[in-house]
Tab-separated table of C-alpha atoms in Angstrom:
chain	number	residue	atom	x	y	z
A	221	UNK	CA	-72.435	-85.150	27.145
A	222	UNK	CA	-70.324	-86.802	24.123
A	223	UNK	CA	-72.023	-89.961	22.835
A	224	UNK	CA	-74.965	-89.007	24.463
A	225	UNK	CA	-78.052	-90.490	22.321
A	226	UNK	CA	-81.304	-87.937	21.286
A	227	UNK	CA	-84.482	-89.613	22.584
A	228	UNK	CA	-86.319	-89.408	19.883
A	229	UNK	CA	-90.583	-88.755	20.317
A	230	UNK	CA	-93.215	-91.536	19.443
A	231	UNK	CA	-94.224	-89.044	16.968
A	232	UNK	CA	-91.398	-88.567	15.180
A	233	UNK	CA	-90.744	-92.569	14.685
A	234	UNK	CA	-94.136	-93.091	13.432
A	235	UNK	CA	-92.810	-90.051	11.162
A	236	UNK	CA	-89.551	-91.123	10.693
A	237	UNK	CA	-91.461	-94.661	9.826
A	238	UNK	CA	-94.018	-93.037	7.527
A	239	UNK	CA	-90.915	-91.267	5.541
A	240	UNK	CA	-89.155	-94.632	4.715
A	241	UNK	CA	-92.352	-95.807	3.044
A	242	UNK	CA	-93.380	-92.286	1.646
A	243	UNK	CA	-89.586	-92.468	-0.094
A	244	UNK	CA	-90.136	-96.338	-1.233
A	245	UNK	CA	-92.452	-95.505	-4.040
A	246	UNK	CA	-89.875	-94.172	-6.771
A	247	UNK	CA	-90.146	-95.704	-9.829
A	248	UNK	CA	-92.672	-97.849	-9.024
A	249	UNK	CA	-95.477	-98.746	-10.807
A	250	UNK	CA	-98.621	-96.411	-10.199
A	251	UNK	CA	-100.400	-98.752	-8.214
A	252	UNK	CA	-98.295	-100.041	-6.355
A	253	UNK	CA	-97.267	-96.397	-5.330
A	254	UNK	CA	-100.911	-95.950	-4.324
A	255	UNK	CA	-100.754	-98.370	-1.475
A	256	UNK	CA	-96.854	-97.005	-0.276
A	257	UNK	CA	-98.552	-93.801	0.181
A	258	UNK	CA	-102.088	-94.563	1.813
A	259	UNK	CA	-99.610	-97.001	4.338
A	260	UNK	CA	-97.553	-93.662	4.817
A	261	UNK	CA	-100.944	-91.591	4.925
A	262	UNK	CA	-101.668	-93.807	7.902
A	263	UNK	CA	-97.979	-93.813	9.851
A	264	UNK	CA	-98.619	-90.222	9.705
A	265	UNK	CA	-101.831	-89.765	11.192
A	266	UNK	CA	-100.730	-92.233	13.969
A	267	UNK	CA	-97.790	-89.701	14.536
A	268	UNK	CA	-100.753	-87.072	14.992
A	269	UNK	CA	-101.731	-88.731	17.191
A	270	UNK	CA	-98.948	-89.410	19.542
A	271	UNK	CA	-98.069	-85.608	18.900
A	272	UNK	CA	-96.978	-83.336	22.384
A	273	UNK	CA	-95.834	-80.393	20.646
A	274	UNK	CA	-96.693	-77.347	17.721
A	275	UNK	CA	-93.851	-78.694	15.995
A	276	UNK	CA	-94.230	-82.850	16.324
A	277	UNK	CA	-98.641	-81.525	15.209
A	278	UNK	CA	-97.110	-79.319	12.352
A	279	UNK	CA	-94.503	-81.886	11.027
A	280	UNK	CA	-97.425	-84.420	10.975
A	281	UNK	CA	-99.620	-82.131	9.203
A	282	UNK	CA	-97.322	-81.619	6.227
A	283	UNK	CA	-96.122	-85.098	5.862
A	284	UNK	CA	-99.809	-86.115	5.877
A	285	UNK	CA	-100.598	-82.957	3.135
A	286	UNK	CA	-97.041	-83.829	0.807
A	287	UNK	CA	-98.272	-87.701	0.578
A	288	UNK	CA	-102.040	-86.998	-0.531
A	289	UNK	CA	-100.650	-84.449	-2.672
A	290	UNK	CA	-98.299	-87.052	-4.151
A	291	UNK	CA	-101.809	-89.660	-3.822
A	292	UNK	CA	-103.737	-87.227	-5.963
A	293	UNK	CA	-101.187	-87.353	-8.513
A	294	UNK	CA	-100.604	-90.540	-8.925
A	295	UNK	CA	-104.240	-91.347	-8.773
A	296	UNK	CA	-104.635	-88.848	-11.643
A	297	UNK	CA	-102.545	-91.136	-14.257
A	298	UNK	CA	-104.798	-93.957	-13.564
A	299	UNK	CA	-107.624	-94.429	-16.547
A	300	UNK	CA	-110.645	-93.510	-15.794
A	301	UNK	CA	-110.661	-92.475	-13.012
A	302	UNK	CA	-112.723	-90.325	-11.457
A	303	UNK	CA	-112.663	-86.410	-10.866
A	304	UNK	CA	-114.334	-87.014	-7.108
A	305	UNK	CA	-111.517	-88.951	-5.796
A	306	UNK	CA	-108.333	-87.132	-7.336
A	307	UNK	CA	-109.593	-84.013	-5.805
A	308	UNK	CA	-110.947	-86.044	-2.592
A	309	UNK	CA	-106.988	-86.447	-1.854
A	310	UNK	CA	-105.760	-82.837	-3.510
A	311	UNK	CA	-108.378	-80.870	-1.036
A	312	UNK	CA	-106.783	-83.681	2.030
A	313	UNK	CA	-103.438	-82.037	0.664
A	314	UNK	CA	-104.900	-78.688	0.942
A	315	UNK	CA	-106.187	-79.001	4.477
A	316	UNK	CA	-103.488	-80.715	5.796
A	317	UNK	CA	-100.919	-77.989	4.795
A	318	UNK	CA	-103.558	-74.993	5.748
A	319	UNK	CA	-103.066	-76.932	9.653
A	320	UNK	CA	-99.717	-77.288	9.327
A	321	UNK	CA	-99.804	-73.365	9.101
A	322	UNK	CA	-101.398	-72.850	11.333
A	323	UNK	CA	-99.940	-75.600	14.069
A	324	UNK	CA	-96.463	-74.067	12.565
A	325	UNK	CA	-96.319	-70.423	12.624
A	326	UNK	CA	-93.444	-70.535	15.509
A	327	UNK	CA	-91.350	-72.427	13.095
A	328	UNK	CA	-88.247	-71.084	11.707
A	329	UNK	CA	-89.011	-68.916	8.004
A	330	UNK	CA	-87.186	-71.012	6.350
A	331	UNK	CA	-89.772	-73.798	7.727
A	332	UNK	CA	-92.722	-71.291	6.712
A	333	UNK	CA	-91.597	-70.297	3.306
A	334	UNK	CA	-91.032	-74.505	2.628
A	335	UNK	CA	-94.702	-75.430	3.630
A	336	UNK	CA	-96.021	-72.409	1.524
A	337	UNK	CA	-94.204	-73.795	-1.555
A	338	UNK	CA	-95.661	-77.288	-1.706
A	339	UNK	CA	-99.096	-75.757	-0.938
A	340	UNK	CA	-98.959	-73.476	-3.789
A	341	UNK	CA	-97.724	-76.507	-5.725
A	342	UNK	CA	-100.124	-78.499	-5.032
A	343	UNK	CA	-102.792	-75.532	-5.689
A	344	UNK	CA	-100.797	-75.129	-9.099
A	345	UNK	CA	-101.763	-79.001	-9.522
A	346	UNK	CA	-105.591	-78.246	-8.909
A	347	UNK	CA	-106.109	-75.820	-11.135
A	348	UNK	CA	-103.829	-77.323	-14.055
A	349	UNK	CA	-106.702	-80.208	-13.448
A	350	UNK	CA	-109.685	-78.779	-13.560
A	351	UNK	CA	-109.292	-76.670	-16.951
A	352	UNK	CA	-109.296	-79.866	-18.460
A	353	UNK	CA	-112.962	-79.370	-18.463
A	354	UNK	CA	-114.963	-77.508	-20.779
A	355	UNK	CA	-117.662	-76.634	-18.470
A	356	UNK	CA	-116.787	-73.296	-16.686
A	357	UNK	CA	-119.748	-73.491	-14.547
A	358	UNK	CA	-117.875	-77.434	-13.104
A	359	UNK	CA	-114.392	-75.554	-12.994
A	360	UNK	CA	-116.244	-72.745	-10.084
A	361	UNK	CA	-117.916	-75.503	-8.628
A	362	UNK	CA	-114.935	-77.078	-8.357
A	363	UNK	CA	-112.269	-74.460	-7.530
A	364	UNK	CA	-114.361	-72.669	-5.209
A	365	UNK	CA	-115.098	-74.365	-2.378
A	366	UNK	CA	-111.153	-75.313	-1.743
A	367	UNK	CA	-110.719	-71.806	-1.269
A	368	UNK	CA	-110.974	-71.692	1.831
A	369	UNK	CA	-108.284	-73.786	2.573
A	370	UNK	CA	-105.670	-71.848	0.719
A	371	UNK	CA	-103.330	-69.539	3.941
A	372	UNK	CA	-101.906	-67.605	1.310
A	373	UNK	CA	-103.749	-64.340	1.767
A	374	UNK	CA	-101.839	-63.136	-2.022
A	375	UNK	CA	-102.421	-65.966	-3.853
A	376	UNK	CA	-106.490	-66.034	-2.336
A	377	UNK	CA	-107.071	-62.579	-3.096
A	378	UNK	CA	-106.491	-63.684	-7.042
A	379	UNK	CA	-108.580	-66.651	-6.377
A	380	UNK	CA	-111.345	-64.368	-5.389
A	381	UNK	CA	-110.930	-61.703	-7.430
A	382	UNK	CA	-110.895	-64.047	-11.004
A	383	UNK	CA	-113.963	-65.937	-9.606
A	384	UNK	CA	-115.255	-62.102	-9.167
A	385	UNK	CA	-114.893	-61.267	-12.906
A	386	UNK	CA	-115.687	-65.158	-13.855
A	387	UNK	CA	-119.388	-64.468	-11.971
A	388	UNK	CA	-119.545	-60.456	-14.040
A	389	UNK	CA	-118.921	-62.448	-17.126
A	390	UNK	CA	-121.692	-64.456	-16.863
A	391	UNK	CA	-123.959	-61.717	-16.172
A	392	UNK	CA	-122.686	-59.948	-19.493
A	393	UNK	CA	-123.801	-62.586	-21.605
A	394	UNK	CA	-126.353	-63.048	-19.523
A	395	UNK	CA	-128.014	-59.530	-19.944
A	396	UNK	CA	-126.994	-59.869	-23.795
A	397	UNK	CA	-129.834	-62.406	-23.827
A	398	UNK	CA	-131.997	-59.812	-21.883
A	399	UNK	CA	-132.088	-62.518	-19.372
A	400	UNK	CA	-132.328	-59.653	-16.174
A	401	UNK	CA	-132.693	-62.416	-13.516
A	402	UNK	CA	-130.150	-64.872	-13.850
A	403	UNK	CA	-127.651	-61.638	-14.771
A	404	UNK	CA	-128.875	-60.096	-12.002
A	405	UNK	CA	-128.489	-63.426	-9.301
A	406	UNK	CA	-124.712	-64.058	-11.143
A	407	UNK	CA	-123.768	-60.030	-10.131
A	408	UNK	CA	-124.924	-60.422	-6.653
A	409	UNK	CA	-122.563	-63.657	-6.696
A	410	UNK	CA	-119.715	-60.868	-7.649
A	411	UNK	CA	-120.261	-59.672	-4.211
A	412	UNK	CA	-118.160	-61.346	-1.367
A	413	UNK	CA	-115.096	-62.856	-4.091
A	414	UNK	CA	-114.737	-59.259	-4.381
A	415	UNK	CA	-114.788	-57.816	-0.888
A	416	UNK	CA	-112.549	-61.260	0.350
A	417	UNK	CA	-109.860	-59.587	-2.980
A	418	UNK	CA	-109.828	-56.013	-1.218
A	419	UNK	CA	-109.640	-57.275	1.749
A	420	UNK	CA	-106.466	-59.381	1.479
A	421	UNK	CA	-104.223	-58.113	-1.481
A	422	UNK	CA	-104.676	-54.349	-0.015
A	423	UNK	CA	-101.425	-55.265	0.042
A	424	UNK	CA	-100.828	-55.439	-4.280
A	425	UNK	CA	-101.304	-52.099	-5.356
A	426	UNK	CA	-102.244	-52.944	-8.666
A	427	UNK	CA	-104.320	-55.861	-7.653
A	428	UNK	CA	-106.635	-53.188	-5.963
A	429	UNK	CA	-106.747	-50.983	-8.685
A	430	UNK	CA	-108.146	-54.284	-11.180
A	431	UNK	CA	-110.671	-54.178	-7.860
A	432	UNK	CA	-112.006	-50.757	-8.295
A	433	UNK	CA	-112.622	-50.976	-11.905
A	434	UNK	CA	-114.439	-54.315	-11.417
A	435	UNK	CA	-116.537	-53.136	-8.571
A	436	UNK	CA	-117.998	-49.598	-11.260
A	437	UNK	CA	-118.250	-52.473	-14.149
A	438	UNK	CA	-120.366	-53.937	-11.751
A	439	UNK	CA	-122.283	-51.345	-10.688
A	440	UNK	CA	-122.856	-50.551	-14.086
A	441	UNK	CA	-123.951	-53.680	-14.888
A	442	UNK	CA	-125.905	-53.783	-11.730
A	443	UNK	CA	-127.378	-50.501	-13.336
A	444	UNK	CA	-128.773	-52.288	-17.331
A	445	UNK	CA	-130.220	-55.278	-14.965
A	446	UNK	CA	-132.137	-53.681	-13.067
A	447	UNK	CA	-133.924	-51.041	-15.871
A	448	UNK	CA	-134.550	-54.112	-17.511
A	449	UNK	CA	-136.178	-55.421	-14.418
A	450	UNK	CA	-137.841	-51.924	-14.252
A	451	UNK	CA	-138.899	-51.857	-17.680
A	452	UNK	CA	-140.104	-55.572	-17.557
A	453	UNK	CA	-142.426	-54.730	-14.726
A	454	UNK	CA	-144.364	-52.066	-16.580
A	455	UNK	CA	-144.505	-53.957	-19.546
A	456	UNK	CA	-146.644	-56.651	-17.380
A	457	UNK	CA	-148.308	-54.377	-15.664
A	458	UNK	CA	-148.902	-52.813	-18.507
A	459	UNK	CA	-150.478	-55.474	-20.182
A	460	UNK	CA	-152.311	-56.729	-17.135
A	461	UNK	CA	-154.574	-53.097	-16.913
A	462	UNK	CA	-154.706	-52.867	-20.996
A	463	UNK	CA	-155.751	-56.249	-21.879
A	464	UNK	CA	-156.891	-58.442	-18.603
A	465	UNK	CA	-159.359	-55.722	-16.842
A	466	UNK	CA	-162.491	-53.901	-18.170
A	467	UNK	CA	-161.886	-50.646	-16.391
A	468	UNK	CA	-159.077	-48.955	-16.808
A	469	UNK	CA	-156.834	-48.703	-13.244
A	470	UNK	CA	-155.684	-44.921	-13.543
A	471	UNK	CA	-153.285	-45.274	-10.200
A	472	UNK	CA	-151.806	-48.248	-11.959
A	473	UNK	CA	-151.355	-46.303	-14.708
A	474	UNK	CA	-149.246	-44.060	-12.711
A	475	UNK	CA	-147.119	-46.844	-11.568
A	476	UNK	CA	-146.474	-48.248	-14.810
A	477	UNK	CA	-145.192	-44.744	-15.368
A	478	UNK	CA	-142.568	-44.513	-12.213
A	479	UNK	CA	-141.081	-47.885	-13.114
A	480	UNK	CA	-140.981	-46.851	-16.793
A	481	UNK	CA	-139.069	-43.942	-15.267
A	482	UNK	CA	-136.872	-45.799	-13.057
A	483	UNK	CA	-136.212	-47.552	-15.751
A	484	UNK	CA	-134.518	-44.911	-17.477
A	485	UNK	CA	-132.680	-43.110	-14.723
A	486	UNK	CA	-130.963	-46.160	-13.971
A	487	UNK	CA	-130.221	-46.632	-17.404
A	488	UNK	CA	-128.999	-43.224	-17.983
A	489	UNK	CA	-126.149	-42.401	-20.346
A	490	UNK	CA	-124.901	-46.323	-19.672
A	491	UNK	CA	-126.513	-47.906	-22.926
A	492	UNK	CA	-128.094	-45.174	-25.442
A	493	UNK	CA	-130.335	-47.960	-26.805
A	494	UNK	CA	-132.258	-49.382	-23.712
A	495	UNK	CA	-131.967	-45.990	-22.302
A	496	UNK	CA	-134.447	-45.356	-25.943
A	497	UNK	CA	-136.150	-48.259	-25.385
A	498	UNK	CA	-137.504	-46.631	-21.728
A	499	UNK	CA	-138.602	-43.113	-22.972
A	500	UNK	CA	-140.256	-45.128	-26.435
A	501	UNK	CA	-142.224	-47.215	-22.854
A	502	UNK	CA	-143.180	-43.766	-21.562
A	503	UNK	CA	-144.352	-42.746	-24.989
A	504	UNK	CA	-145.863	-45.763	-25.663
A	505	UNK	CA	-147.772	-44.937	-22.621
A	506	UNK	CA	-148.580	-41.156	-23.011
A	507	UNK	CA	-150.144	-41.633	-26.158
A	508	UNK	CA	-151.685	-44.954	-26.377
A	509	UNK	CA	-153.736	-45.261	-23.050
A	510	UNK	CA	-153.637	-41.364	-21.277
A	511	UNK	CA	-153.829	-39.460	-25.100
A	512	UNK	CA	-151.009	-36.804	-24.234
A	513	UNK	CA	-149.977	-35.923	-27.240
A	514	UNK	CA	-147.573	-33.638	-25.787
A	515	UNK	CA	-145.446	-36.322	-23.473
A	516	UNK	CA	-145.662	-38.389	-25.081
A	517	UNK	CA	-144.274	-36.763	-28.320
A	518	UNK	CA	-141.445	-35.527	-25.554
A	519	UNK	CA	-140.288	-38.863	-24.647
A	520	UNK	CA	-140.603	-40.556	-28.276
A	521	UNK	CA	-138.344	-37.901	-29.828
A	522	UNK	CA	-136.224	-38.192	-26.656
A	523	UNK	CA	-136.303	-42.132	-27.888
A	524	UNK	CA	-135.254	-40.690	-30.960
A	525	UNK	CA	-132.415	-38.048	-30.026
A	526	UNK	CA	-130.158	-41.251	-28.385
A	527	UNK	CA	-130.478	-43.398	-31.642
A	528	UNK	CA	-129.101	-40.673	-33.740
A	529	UNK	CA	-126.226	-40.823	-32.158
A	530	UNK	CA	-125.650	-44.668	-31.683
A	531	UNK	CA	-123.133	-45.992	-33.977
A	532	UNK	CA	-124.097	-49.324	-35.064
A	533	UNK	CA	-127.178	-48.292	-35.512
A	534	UNK	CA	-128.490	-51.852	-34.992
A	535	UNK	CA	-132.120	-51.100	-33.819
A	536	UNK	CA	-133.767	-50.142	-37.032
A	537	UNK	CA	-136.071	-52.934	-37.490
A	538	UNK	CA	-136.555	-53.727	-33.531
A	539	UNK	CA	-140.400	-53.536	-32.877
A	540	UNK	CA	-140.195	-50.502	-30.537
A	541	UNK	CA	-137.969	-48.674	-33.188
A	542	UNK	CA	-141.092	-49.442	-36.075
A	543	UNK	CA	-144.291	-49.226	-33.338
A	544	UNK	CA	-142.353	-45.272	-32.320
A	545	UNK	CA	-142.120	-44.314	-36.231
A	546	UNK	CA	-145.501	-45.518	-36.319
A	547	UNK	CA	-146.860	-43.281	-33.821
A	548	UNK	CA	-144.765	-40.007	-34.082
A	549	UNK	CA	-145.543	-40.400	-38.587
A	550	UNK	CA	-149.464	-40.565	-37.314
A	551	UNK	CA	-148.848	-37.141	-34.929
A	552	UNK	CA	-147.196	-35.424	-38.023
A	553	UNK	CA	-150.745	-37.206	-40.323
A	554	UNK	CA	-152.490	-35.486	-37.280
A	555	UNK	CA	-151.405	-31.819	-37.672
A	556	UNK	CA	-151.206	-32.016	-41.110
A	557	UNK	CA	-154.501	-32.716	-41.634
A	558	UNK	CA	-155.038	-29.900	-39.135
A	559	UNK	CA	-153.182	-27.551	-40.502
A	560	UNK	CA	-155.179	-27.907	-44.100
A	561	UNK	CA	-158.246	-27.970	-41.892
A	562	UNK	CA	-156.924	-24.429	-40.950
A	563	UNK	CA	-156.031	-22.942	-44.000
A	564	UNK	CA	-159.198	-24.158	-45.334
A	565	UNK	CA	-161.380	-22.610	-42.440
A	566	UNK	CA	-159.077	-19.086	-43.434
A	567	UNK	CA	-159.688	-19.072	-47.019
A	568	UNK	CA	-163.291	-19.967	-46.275
A	569	UNK	CA	-163.722	-16.593	-44.738
A	570	UNK	CA	-161.780	-14.874	-46.895
A	571	UNK	CA	-163.423	-15.496	-49.823
A	572	UNK	CA	-167.296	-14.721	-48.065
A	573	UNK	CA	-164.775	-11.165	-47.449
A	574	UNK	CA	-163.799	-10.722	-51.145
A	575	UNK	CA	-167.281	-12.016	-52.400
A	576	UNK	CA	-168.236	-9.697	-54.152
A	577	UNK	CA	-165.047	-8.718	-55.990
A	578	UNK	CA	-164.814	-12.230	-56.784
A	579	UNK	CA	-168.454	-12.197	-58.631
A	580	UNK	CA	-167.758	-9.196	-60.559
A	581	UNK	CA	-164.777	-10.715	-61.251
A	582	UNK	CA	-166.432	-13.281	-62.732
A	583	UNK	CA	-169.174	-11.636	-64.280
A	584	UNK	CA	-166.408	-9.811	-66.166
A	585	UNK	CA	-164.725	-12.995	-67.050
A	586	UNK	CA	-167.837	-14.373	-68.318
A	587	UNK	CA	-169.313	-10.950	-70.628
A	588	UNK	CA	-166.139	-9.112	-71.418
A	589	UNK	CA	-163.751	-9.599	-74.359
A	590	UNK	CA	-160.555	-11.442	-73.485
A	591	UNK	CA	-158.332	-7.627	-74.149
A	592	UNK	CA	-161.176	-5.919	-71.461
A	593	UNK	CA	-160.940	-9.042	-69.004
A	594	UNK	CA	-157.803	-8.601	-68.849
A	595	UNK	CA	-157.436	-4.515	-68.918
A	596	UNK	CA	-160.357	-4.493	-65.387
A	597	UNK	CA	-158.474	-7.138	-63.799
A	598	UNK	CA	-154.978	-5.141	-63.908
A	599	UNK	CA	-157.159	-1.757	-62.961
A	600	UNK	CA	-158.537	-2.626	-60.407
A	601	UNK	CA	-156.835	-5.031	-58.911
A	602	UNK	CA	-153.199	-3.946	-60.007
A	603	UNK	CA	-150.434	-6.315	-58.720
A	604	UNK	CA	-148.471	-5.505	-56.195
A	605	UNK	CA	-145.164	-4.952	-57.574
A	606	UNK	CA	-145.154	-1.651	-59.759
A	607	UNK	CA	-143.278	-2.645	-62.439
A	608	UNK	CA	-145.883	-5.435	-63.123
A	609	UNK	CA	-148.113	-3.462	-65.496
A	610	UNK	CA	-150.389	-4.051	-68.363
A	611	UNK	CA	-149.118	-3.591	-71.657
A	612	UNK	CA	-151.148	-0.054	-73.207
A	613	UNK	CA	-149.632	-0.015	-76.629
A	614	UNK	CA	-150.059	-4.333	-77.098
A	615	UNK	CA	-151.436	-5.272	-80.629
A	616	UNK	CA	-154.459	-6.939	-78.570
A	617	UNK	CA	-156.431	-7.888	-81.919
A	618	UNK	CA	-153.227	-10.069	-82.039
A	619	UNK	CA	-154.093	-13.380	-80.520
A	620	UNK	CA	-150.480	-14.602	-80.458
A	621	UNK	CA	-149.868	-11.223	-79.049
A	622	UNK	CA	-152.259	-11.491	-76.220
A	623	UNK	CA	-151.673	-14.827	-75.486
A	624	UNK	CA	-148.605	-13.573	-74.073
A	625	UNK	CA	-150.342	-11.279	-72.165
A	626	UNK	CA	-152.231	-13.594	-70.430
A	627	UNK	CA	-148.920	-15.547	-69.978
A	628	UNK	CA	-146.871	-12.474	-68.618
A	629	UNK	CA	-150.548	-11.552	-66.402
A	630	UNK	CA	-150.251	-15.311	-64.707
A	631	UNK	CA	-146.985	-15.113	-63.451
A	632	UNK	CA	-147.508	-11.263	-62.183
A	633	UNK	CA	-150.644	-12.925	-59.801
A	634	UNK	CA	-149.345	-16.583	-60.186
A	635	UNK	CA	-150.092	-16.690	-55.315
A	636	UNK	CA	-146.385	-18.319	-55.095
A	637	UNK	CA	-145.049	-14.363	-56.228
A	638	UNK	CA	-146.907	-13.267	-53.279
A	639	UNK	CA	-145.508	-12.132	-49.815
A	640	UNK	CA	-148.711	-13.264	-47.183
A	641	UNK	CA	-146.964	-11.455	-43.916
A	642	UNK	CA	-146.547	-8.511	-46.371
A	643	UNK	CA	-149.505	-7.807	-48.549
A	644	UNK	CA	-152.092	-10.233	-45.972
A	645	UNK	CA	-153.804	-13.222	-46.365
A	646	UNK	CA	-157.110	-11.498	-48.523
A	647	UNK	CA	-154.556	-10.418	-51.324
A	648	UNK	CA	-153.275	-13.873	-51.765
A	649	UNK	CA	-156.314	-15.783	-51.781
A	650	UNK	CA	-157.411	-13.056	-54.789
A	651	UNK	CA	-154.782	-13.838	-56.759
A	652	UNK	CA	-155.560	-17.562	-56.688
A	653	UNK	CA	-158.892	-16.462	-57.100
A	654	UNK	CA	-157.852	-14.482	-60.747
A	655	UNK	CA	-154.477	-17.259	-61.408
A	656	UNK	CA	-157.359	-19.117	-62.018
A	657	UNK	CA	-159.292	-17.525	-64.952
A	658	UNK	CA	-156.327	-15.794	-65.958
A	659	UNK	CA	-155.490	-19.242	-66.270
A	660	UNK	CA	-158.603	-20.765	-67.709
A	661	UNK	CA	-158.302	-18.139	-70.055
A	662	UNK	CA	-154.422	-18.773	-71.322
A	663	UNK	CA	-155.001	-23.088	-71.614
A	664	UNK	CA	-158.135	-21.845	-73.882
A	665	UNK	CA	-155.351	-20.204	-76.348
A	666	UNK	CA	-153.086	-22.566	-75.982
A	667	UNK	CA	-155.699	-25.349	-77.054
A	668	UNK	CA	-156.707	-23.270	-80.067
């Protein structure tokens, strides 16, 4: 009927009264604005208490949120205001925006869109306030509890993803310092925000791709941290059984090896230097504790193969690398000594076999003339090369000629010219002894 007045609900009356107070804050000083805004919040709270339906409740919630948001921004303008006071009002704003969204889901889309826009602008103000802090941990500490008050899934997904990224970044920094315990803790903290980002951001394909990449990176970092942990566990047990106990517990030694094996498997193809360190640890146990040279060399050589493909090689002065070099150098010396000893034993055996020939050579060398000794050598033990012969027509009475013949003989019988595989080890030893006598005689000519 025309002229009929619509009777306002009691909740609407209180809300209208609050709106008047809210609008009256424009142009006032910060302190007066704060006083008026607090009055508006109180009036909107009365409206909420007297709300009779969802529309009343959602409107009252939104009004409280808007006033609390403005309170937070106004108090930010005050000098030396405490952050906890500002964040209290921000939190109240987010809380009531969320309550408004929950109560107003049956309202028109325009009202819901306006509410969402205001809530996201409030969140943006909160982030700007937090970003002023240089301490990243403080930023995280202040923002993360507020995420539960956001109701916009797309924004919430991105915020959770950012938090997961931050934890991942901190874990990488911890691993750089080889602090695997802190790294593992931070990587564990990545799980919830990343899962929430993937749950809430399914409609955002770009975000989902980033989430999957981060998920793989977190897994890789976890493998690295667990590898360092396994190697550290092995180091601690090895120290205990080698320095703190009198009798070697072989079962515990194999436990150490299991830890080092696990460390190498976890890190394989993820970090060459850490994999090399794990392989060195295995080689060290086999070398120092079990005295198994074959396995020690196997793992140490694998470690060096990895280091050789590293660019750049940053570990060349590391203690573990120098220790690995020392162990391998020791093995190399042992093998060289063993080879030399074997050669010496073999030579001694041959010397016994050709003793009669050597005795005759020495006797001829002592009692015969230089010319006769030379003829005897060529006649009795002719060189294997048929071209190497003594010149029978040479003027042997000429000392210079004889000197040259001896020099040529040295080249004919020199052991370096002997093919041991073809002519045998016995011939080589005999040539060594003949060359000694020939050289001794030639030296006399040189000194003369």
